[in-house]
Short mmCIF file of C-alpha atoms (C1' of nucleotides) in Angstrom, two decimals:
data_model
loop_
_atom_site.label_atom_id
_atom_site.label_comp_id
_atom_site.label_asym_id
_atom_site.label_seq_id
_atom_site.Cartn_x
_atom_site.Cartn_y
_atom_site.Cartn_z
CA MET K 1 15.32 14.71 21.20
CA SER K 2 16.36 12.34 17.64
CA LEU K 3 17.26 9.14 19.25
CA ARG K 4 14.50 8.89 21.52
CA TYR K 5 12.66 8.75 17.81
CA ALA K 6 14.64 6.52 15.85
CA LEU K 7 14.78 3.61 18.76
CA LEU K 8 10.70 4.53 17.99
CA GLY K 9 10.96 3.90 14.27
CA LEU K 10 13.69 0.80 14.64
CA LEU K 11 10.99 -0.94 17.37
CA ALA K 12 8.00 0.38 15.20
CA GLU K 13 9.39 -2.64 12.91
CA GLU K 14 9.93 -5.16 15.17
CA PRO K 15 10.60 -5.44 18.49
CA ALA K 16 13.97 -6.27 19.45
CA SER K 17 17.00 -5.85 22.81
CA GLY K 18 18.96 -2.87 23.00
CA TYR K 19 22.01 -5.15 21.56
CA ASP K 20 19.87 -5.46 18.93
CA LEU K 21 19.23 -1.96 18.92
CA ALA K 22 23.04 -1.35 18.30
CA GLY K 23 23.25 -3.06 16.24
CA LYS K 24 20.80 -1.46 13.79
CA PHE K 25 22.32 1.83 13.91
CA GLU K 26 25.70 0.45 13.20
CA ARG K 27 24.12 -1.72 9.87
CA ASN K 28 20.94 0.78 8.97
CA LEU K 29 21.22 4.38 10.58
CA ARG K 30 25.03 5.42 10.71
CA ARG K 31 26.01 6.11 7.26
CA TYR K 32 23.01 8.43 6.99
CA ALA K 33 20.89 9.23 8.80
CA TRP K 34 21.96 8.55 13.34
CA HIS K 35 24.23 7.18 15.85
CA ALA K 36 24.44 5.60 18.57
CA GLN K 37 26.17 3.84 21.04
CA ARG K 38 25.27 1.31 23.62
CA SER K 39 26.08 4.01 26.74
CA GLN K 40 23.72 6.16 25.19
CA ILE K 41 21.04 3.59 23.72
CA TYR K 42 20.01 1.62 27.12
CA PRO K 43 19.17 4.39 29.07
CA GLU K 44 16.99 6.29 26.86
CA LEU K 45 15.19 2.60 26.26
CA ASN K 46 14.83 2.82 30.09
CA ARG K 47 13.47 6.60 29.66
CA LEU K 48 11.64 5.59 27.07
CA ALA K 49 9.41 2.53 28.62
CA ALA K 50 10.14 4.82 31.51
CA ASP K 51 6.93 7.48 30.01
CA GLY K 52 4.83 4.68 28.85
CA LEU K 53 6.47 5.15 24.96
CA VAL K 54 7.95 0.89 24.45
CA SER K 55 7.49 -1.93 27.33
CA VAL K 56 9.48 -5.00 28.23
CA VAL K 57 7.34 -7.93 25.94
CA GLU K 58 10.58 -10.81 26.13
CA GLU K 59 13.04 -11.73 29.14
CA GLY K 60 16.22 -13.40 28.18
CA ALA K 61 19.44 -15.59 28.66
CA ARG K 62 21.78 -13.13 29.43
CA GLY K 63 19.12 -10.43 31.05
CA ARG K 64 18.43 -9.60 27.81
CA ARG K 65 14.86 -7.61 27.35
CA ALA K 66 13.51 -7.24 24.30
CA TYR K 67 11.33 -4.10 23.64
CA ALA K 68 7.80 -3.15 21.53
CA ILE K 69 6.55 -0.35 21.08
CA THR K 70 3.16 0.76 22.67
CA ASP K 71 0.09 2.60 20.68
CA VAL K 72 1.17 5.47 22.37
CA GLY K 73 4.31 4.87 21.61
CA ARG K 74 3.00 4.50 17.83
CA ILE K 75 1.32 8.27 18.36
CA GLU K 76 4.03 9.93 19.34
CA LEU K 77 6.62 8.60 16.40
CA ARG K 78 3.82 9.75 14.40
CA ARG K 79 3.56 13.14 15.53
CA TRP K 80 7.57 13.53 15.51
CA VAL K 81 7.26 12.44 11.37
CA LEU K 82 4.35 14.21 10.32
CA ASP K 83 6.31 16.94 12.07
CA PRO K 84 8.08 19.63 9.42
CA ASN K 85 10.50 21.14 11.29
CA ASP K 86 12.41 23.70 9.57
CA GLU K 87 15.69 24.36 10.21
CA PRO K 88 16.64 20.16 10.47
CA VAL K 89 20.73 20.38 12.44
CA VAL K 90 23.22 19.01 9.80
CA ARG K 91 26.77 17.76 11.59
CA ASN K 92 28.67 15.49 9.02
CA GLU K 93 32.13 15.20 9.64
CA HIS K 94 33.34 13.68 5.56
CA THR K 95 30.99 16.54 4.27
CA LEU K 96 32.85 18.72 6.34
CA LYS K 97 36.18 17.58 4.67
CA LEU K 98 35.32 17.61 1.61
CA PHE K 99 34.08 21.05 1.84
CA LEU K 100 37.65 21.99 3.47
CA LEU K 101 39.44 20.19 0.58
CA ALA K 102 39.19 23.60 -2.01
CA THR K 103 41.64 25.44 1.53
CA LEU K 104 44.07 22.65 0.42
CA ASP K 105 46.63 23.04 -2.37
CA VAL K 106 45.61 21.67 -5.99
CA GLU K 107 47.23 18.29 -5.50
CA ASP K 108 46.09 17.78 -2.48
CA ALA K 109 42.71 18.19 -3.09
CA ARG K 110 42.76 16.73 -6.10
CA LYS K 111 43.88 14.05 -4.73
CA VAL K 112 41.30 13.14 -2.30
CA LEU K 113 38.36 14.40 -4.70
CA ARG K 114 39.74 11.62 -6.61
CA GLN K 115 39.31 8.63 -3.79
CA GLN K 116 36.23 10.90 -3.59
CA ALA K 117 35.23 10.35 -7.09
CA GLU K 118 36.17 6.76 -6.67
CA GLY K 119 34.44 5.61 -3.29
CA SER K 120 30.81 7.11 -4.37
CA LEU K 121 31.00 6.05 -7.06
CA HIS K 122 31.43 2.24 -5.93
CA GLU K 123 29.20 2.65 -2.58
CA HIS K 124 26.00 3.56 -5.43
CA GLU K 125 26.76 0.84 -7.26
CA ARG K 126 26.42 -1.32 -4.34
CA LEU K 127 23.63 -0.23 -3.30
CA ARG K 128 22.18 -0.37 -6.54
CA ALA K 129 22.47 -3.69 -6.84
CA ALA K 130 21.22 -5.34 -3.35
CA ILE K 131 17.71 -2.87 -5.28
CA ASP K 132 17.60 -4.38 -8.08
CA GLN K 133 17.68 -7.76 -5.94
CA ALA K 134 15.03 -6.85 -3.67
CA ASP K 135 13.09 -5.83 -6.32
CA ALA K 136 13.00 -8.57 -8.59
CA SER K 137 12.59 -10.46 -4.73
CA GLY K 138 8.74 -8.42 -4.93
CA ARG K 139 9.46 -6.68 -1.46
CA ALA K 140 6.93 -3.86 0.20
CA PRO K 141 9.00 -0.80 -2.14
CA VAL K 142 8.38 1.73 0.77
CA GLU K 143 10.80 -0.20 2.91
CA PHE K 144 13.14 0.18 0.07
CA PHE K 145 12.84 4.32 -0.45
CA ALA K 146 15.66 4.52 2.70
CA ALA K 147 17.56 2.38 0.02
CA GLU K 148 16.70 4.10 -2.82
CA LEU K 149 17.54 7.17 -1.44
CA GLY K 150 20.74 6.37 -0.43
CA ALA K 151 21.89 5.52 -3.98
CA ARG K 152 20.57 8.14 -5.23
CA TYR K 153 23.17 10.28 -2.76
CA PHE K 154 26.31 9.07 -3.36
CA LEU K 155 25.70 8.44 -7.02
CA THR K 156 25.41 13.10 -6.37
CA LEU K 157 28.02 12.38 -4.49
CA HIS K 158 29.77 11.17 -7.21
CA GLU K 159 28.85 13.46 -9.79
CA TRP K 160 29.69 16.10 -7.12
CA ALA K 161 33.28 15.31 -6.73
CA THR K 162 34.22 14.81 -10.72
CA TRP K 163 32.71 18.82 -11.14
CA ALA K 164 35.04 19.60 -8.26
CA LEU K 165 38.29 18.35 -9.95
CA SER K 166 37.48 19.16 -13.48
CA ARG K 167 36.76 22.72 -11.17
CA LEU K 168 40.71 22.38 -10.06
CA ASP K 169 42.12 21.68 -13.12
CA GLU K 170 41.08 24.39 -14.84
CA THR K 171 42.82 26.28 -12.64
CA MET C 1 37.30 18.91 17.16
CA SER C 2 34.85 19.04 13.68
CA LEU C 3 34.12 22.68 14.90
CA ARG C 4 37.35 23.75 15.99
CA TYR C 5 38.24 22.14 12.17
CA ALA C 6 35.44 24.54 11.16
CA LEU C 7 36.38 27.70 12.03
CA LEU C 8 39.83 27.05 10.64
CA GLY C 9 38.94 26.18 6.60
CA LEU C 10 36.36 29.17 7.02
CA LEU C 11 39.36 31.45 8.34
CA ALA C 12 41.34 29.44 5.46
CA GLU C 13 39.22 31.07 3.31
CA GLU C 14 39.70 34.95 4.07
CA PRO C 15 39.75 36.58 7.60
CA ALA C 16 36.54 36.86 9.78
CA SER C 17 35.19 38.07 13.12
CA GLY C 18 33.40 35.18 15.48
CA TYR C 19 30.18 37.23 14.72
CA ASP C 20 31.02 36.53 10.37
CA LEU C 21 31.71 33.11 10.86
CA ALA C 22 28.46 32.76 12.37
CA GLY C 23 27.34 34.04 8.56
CA LYS C 24 29.52 32.05 7.22
CA PHE C 25 28.04 28.43 9.26
CA GLU C 26 24.45 28.96 8.92
CA ARG C 27 24.85 30.94 5.50
CA ASN C 28 27.09 27.63 3.56
CA LEU C 29 27.24 24.76 6.77
CA ARG C 30 24.35 24.41 8.41
CA ARG C 31 22.36 22.23 6.37
CA TYR C 32 24.74 19.90 4.95
CA ALA C 33 27.47 19.63 6.12
CA TRP C 34 28.16 21.54 9.82
CA HIS C 35 25.93 24.22 12.45
CA ALA C 36 27.69 25.90 15.28
CA GLN C 37 25.92 28.60 17.77
CA ARG C 38 27.48 32.04 18.04
CA SER C 39 27.68 30.93 21.87
CA GLN C 40 29.90 28.47 20.58
CA ILE C 41 31.67 30.12 18.23
CA TYR C 42 33.24 32.42 20.41
CA PRO C 43 34.53 30.31 22.79
CA GLU C 44 36.42 27.99 20.86
CA LEU C 45 38.27 31.16 19.06
CA ASN C 46 39.80 32.10 21.69
CA ARG C 47 40.98 28.93 22.85
CA LEU C 48 42.21 28.67 18.25
CA ALA C 49 43.74 31.89 19.84
CA ALA C 50 44.81 30.44 22.89
CA ASP C 51 46.34 27.23 20.69
CA GLY C 52 48.18 29.61 18.02
CA LEU C 53 46.40 28.98 15.34
CA VAL C 54 44.16 31.63 14.58
CA SER C 55 45.54 35.61 16.05
CA VAL C 56 43.97 38.53 15.61
CA VAL C 57 44.31 40.71 12.20
CA GLU C 58 41.95 43.91 13.37
CA GLU C 59 39.50 45.20 16.35
CA GLY C 60 37.72 46.79 14.93
CA ALA C 61 34.48 49.35 15.83
CA ARG C 62 32.47 47.00 18.82
CA GLY C 63 34.77 45.48 20.05
CA ARG C 64 34.58 43.90 16.28
CA ARG C 65 37.44 41.42 16.57
CA ALA C 66 38.55 39.65 13.08
CA TYR C 67 41.27 36.88 13.00
CA ALA C 68 43.44 35.53 11.03
CA ILE C 69 44.34 31.27 10.34
CA THR C 70 48.43 31.53 11.30
CA ASP C 71 50.72 29.04 9.55
CA VAL C 72 50.38 26.53 12.79
CA GLY C 73 46.97 26.82 12.39
CA ARG C 74 47.30 25.72 8.84
CA ILE C 75 49.15 23.14 9.36
CA GLU C 76 46.42 21.67 11.62
CA LEU C 77 43.71 22.01 9.31
CA ARG C 78 45.46 19.87 6.33
CA ARG C 79 47.03 17.50 8.81
CA TRP C 80 43.33 16.60 9.59
CA VAL C 81 41.43 16.76 5.87
CA LEU C 82 44.02 14.72 4.30
CA ASP C 83 43.37 12.40 7.49
CA PRO C 84 41.59 8.96 5.79
CA ASN C 85 38.79 8.59 8.98
CA ASP C 86 37.16 6.06 8.67
CA GLU C 87 33.51 5.50 9.84
CA PRO C 88 33.08 9.39 10.03
CA VAL C 89 29.88 9.92 12.58
CA VAL C 90 26.44 11.19 10.74
CA ARG C 91 23.79 13.65 12.33
CA ASN C 92 21.07 13.87 10.39
CA GLU C 93 17.68 14.58 11.28
CA HIS C 94 16.00 15.03 8.32
CA THR C 95 17.62 11.98 6.55
CA LEU C 96 16.04 10.02 9.49
CA LYS C 97 12.36 10.89 9.11
CA LEU C 98 12.83 10.22 5.26
CA PHE C 99 14.24 6.21 6.61
CA LEU C 100 10.92 6.21 8.75
CA LEU C 101 8.75 7.18 6.80
CA ALA C 102 8.63 3.14 6.14
CA THR C 103 6.58 3.30 9.70
CA LEU C 104 4.17 4.88 8.54
CA ASP C 105 0.34 4.18 6.96
CA VAL C 106 1.04 5.30 2.85
CA GLU C 107 -1.04 8.67 3.30
CA ASP C 108 1.10 9.45 5.89
CA ALA C 109 3.86 8.49 3.82
CA ARG C 110 2.15 10.63 0.70
CA LYS C 111 2.10 13.58 2.96
CA VAL C 112 5.45 13.77 4.26
CA LEU C 113 7.05 12.80 0.07
CA ARG C 114 4.84 15.68 -0.87
CA GLN C 115 6.62 18.21 1.60
CA GLN C 116 9.63 16.95 0.72
CA ALA C 117 8.89 17.14 -2.99
CA GLU C 118 7.60 20.83 -2.39
CA GLY C 119 10.46 22.05 -0.86
CA SER C 120 13.84 20.45 -1.73
CA LEU C 121 13.03 21.88 -5.12
CA HIS C 122 13.25 25.52 -3.37
CA GLU C 123 16.06 24.85 -1.27
CA HIS C 124 17.05 23.78 -4.79
CA GLU C 125 16.01 27.22 -6.68
CA ARG C 126 17.44 28.71 -3.78
CA LEU C 127 20.89 27.90 -3.68
CA ARG C 128 21.47 27.61 -8.07
CA ALA C 129 20.44 31.02 -7.95
CA ALA C 130 22.73 32.14 -5.24
CA ILE C 131 25.30 29.56 -8.08
CA ASP C 132 24.50 32.15 -10.98
CA GLN C 133 24.79 35.12 -8.22
CA ALA C 134 27.99 34.08 -7.40
CA ASP C 135 29.61 33.06 -10.65
CA ALA C 136 28.70 36.11 -11.60
CA SER C 137 30.75 38.44 -8.76
CA GLY C 138 33.89 35.76 -8.45
CA ARG C 139 33.68 34.40 -4.69
CA ALA C 140 35.68 31.60 -2.63
CA PRO C 141 35.79 28.44 -3.78
CA VAL C 142 35.18 26.92 -0.34
CA GLU C 143 31.26 29.01 -0.44
CA PHE C 144 31.06 28.14 -3.92
CA PHE C 145 31.62 24.22 -3.53
CA ALA C 146 29.68 23.94 -0.43
CA ALA C 147 27.05 25.55 -2.12
CA GLU C 148 27.64 23.52 -5.56
CA LEU C 149 26.71 20.18 -3.55
CA GLY C 150 23.77 22.25 -1.24
CA ALA C 151 22.35 22.42 -5.27
CA ARG C 152 22.93 19.58 -5.91
CA TYR C 153 21.70 17.36 -2.91
CA PHE C 154 18.57 18.64 -3.18
CA LEU C 155 17.99 18.25 -6.19
CA THR C 156 18.53 14.50 -5.78
CA LEU C 157 16.06 14.99 -2.38
CA HIS C 158 13.68 16.31 -4.73
CA GLU C 159 13.50 13.45 -7.70
CA TRP C 160 13.69 10.65 -4.91
CA ALA C 161 10.16 11.89 -2.75
CA THR C 162 9.32 12.91 -6.96
CA TRP C 163 10.26 8.91 -7.45
CA ALA C 164 8.58 7.91 -4.55
CA LEU C 165 5.08 8.83 -4.64
CA SER C 166 4.87 7.41 -8.06
CA ARG C 167 5.95 4.22 -6.85
CA LEU C 168 3.41 4.45 -3.76
CA ASP C 169 0.46 5.83 -6.34
CA GLU C 170 1.63 2.63 -8.27
CA THR C 171 0.22 0.10 -6.65
"C1'" DA Z 1 39.14 -24.28 28.01
"C1'" DT Z 2 39.51 -21.30 26.02
"C1'" DT Z 3 37.02 -17.67 22.67
"C1'" DT Z 4 33.96 -14.99 20.62
"C1'" DA Z 5 29.42 -12.47 20.99
"C1'" DC Z 6 25.41 -11.40 23.23
"C1'" DA Z 7 23.87 -8.55 26.64
"C1'" DT Z 8 23.55 -4.14 30.41
"C1'" DG Z 9 24.94 -0.77 32.58
"C1'" DT Z 10 27.69 3.48 35.25
"C1'" DA Z 11 30.96 8.21 35.53
"C1'" DA Z 12 33.62 11.69 33.94
"C1'" DG Z 13 33.98 14.65 30.73
"C1'" DA Z 14 33.34 17.45 26.22
"C1'" DC Z 15 30.64 19.11 22.94
"C1'" DG Z 16 26.42 21.94 21.53
"C1'" DT Z 17 21.86 24.25 23.17
"C1'" DT Z 18 18.81 27.68 25.02
"C1'" DA Z 19 18.35 31.03 28.00
"C1'" DC Z 20 20.01 35.05 29.64
"C1'" DA Z 21 23.25 39.60 29.59
"C1'" DT Z 22 25.21 43.23 27.50
"C1'" DG Z 23 26.37 47.61 24.49
"C1'" DA Z 24 27.63 50.23 19.77
"C1'" DT Z 25 27.02 51.47 14.90
"C1'" DT Z 26 23.68 52.55 11.65
"C1'" DC Z 27 19.54 52.77 8.88
"C1'" DT Z 28 14.85 54.72 8.93
"C1'" DA M 1 14.26 58.93 18.06
"C1'" DG M 2 13.42 54.27 17.16
"C1'" DA M 3 14.20 49.70 14.72
"C1'" DA M 4 18.03 46.08 13.76
"C1'" DT M 5 21.38 45.43 13.00
"C1'" DC M 6 26.62 44.50 14.41
"C1'" DA M 7 29.01 42.32 18.12
"C1'" DT M 8 30.58 39.53 22.39
"C1'" DG M 9 30.39 36.48 26.08
"C1'" DT M 10 28.60 33.06 29.87
"C1'" DA M 11 25.56 30.25 32.89
"C1'" DA M 12 22.51 26.32 33.57
"C1'" DC M 13 21.58 22.37 31.03
"C1'" DG M 14 20.17 18.55 27.30
"C1'" DT M 15 23.12 15.06 24.41
"C1'" DC M 16 27.45 12.28 22.96
"C1'" DT M 17 31.66 10.14 23.76
"C1'" DT M 18 34.78 7.01 25.82
"C1'" DA M 19 36.19 4.39 29.35
"C1'" DC M 20 35.17 1.60 32.67
"C1'" DA M 21 32.64 -2.70 35.46
"C1'" DT M 22 30.45 -6.67 34.95
"C1'" DG M 23 28.71 -11.53 33.69
"C1'" DT M 24 26.44 -15.22 30.63
"C1'" DA M 25 25.64 -17.81 26.74
"C1'" DA M 26 27.71 -20.71 22.40
"C1'" DA M 27 31.28 -21.95 19.33
"C1'" DT M 28 35.78 -23.77 18.66
#
DNA sequence: ATTTACATGTAAGACGTTACATGATTCT
DNA sequence: AGAATCATGTAACGTCTTACATGTAAAT
């Protein structure tokens, strides 16, 4: 059911079409939080509309339909975000591969860990620069909390990969 | 197909039964890398055996069957782990909720962040203690790497939530 | 005129969850 | 003797992916 709330969350910021939302998933969510294809988004939007959580607010060119979150949708979104939810399920193929590196021989693992250490440091610096630029322009801080978490996450990944490399060197 | 490789990776460490593997998922993978239920693990083990990637190495009490990875399985596991695979898909309900914090009002956001700061510190300490214990008894690298990244990840979450709370207090 | 981007969907099959089903062994 | 844990599975249902299907508007 997370897809439903991801859509509500994106629509809570501004009205958007299914096509727009697919772009938002791609740009803002898929690397850290959630992924969805268009073929999943369109039917779910129709279900959300049928349930009264969103409504069509604009019909544009090429059959475009822009949706907005309703008051009922906002209440339901808030309920879900505030719900403590222990034991959330995580599926991260990238992290899984990092764990399984330890099952390969040392030279294979070293090579990939070096790439990982480098790549995550680069991602960290990219996000940090974007945050600093946004900070300077004096925007509302809460909008950048997610970016800050991303930056810290990639730094942690970098440090972990470096640590894992040193562990492999010990043996 | 990730489940298949998660199983191969765990079996690359040591032979195990489906029941054992469910425990390994629960303890080592589910919070940051991958999750699987027993009802998914047993059929997949049978498929892996049929494909010659694992084999039954022991039949014990209560119908227990321990599997070991085969040479073919090891080759296939290595191929998958080394495969670059850009754009891996992430689904993390917890992170999604953190991203959607921006849609709540400040008091609600504070509430979530306090829960987050407390919960992630607790998880960090739990994992760090488990690592210290494992360090003393010399456990398998896969479990060790997983726990270390988990511990670092939860500490990062804790620090981020604390930072975000202090940011909210500033205004 | 042609290409690119916009725009919405359906269908088949793969993957994952929840509930159900069964029984053996160990611990207290 | 009873409870907890070990141990393996199936069935129904829900979610997600991949391939297919269709057409419009803007840019070059």
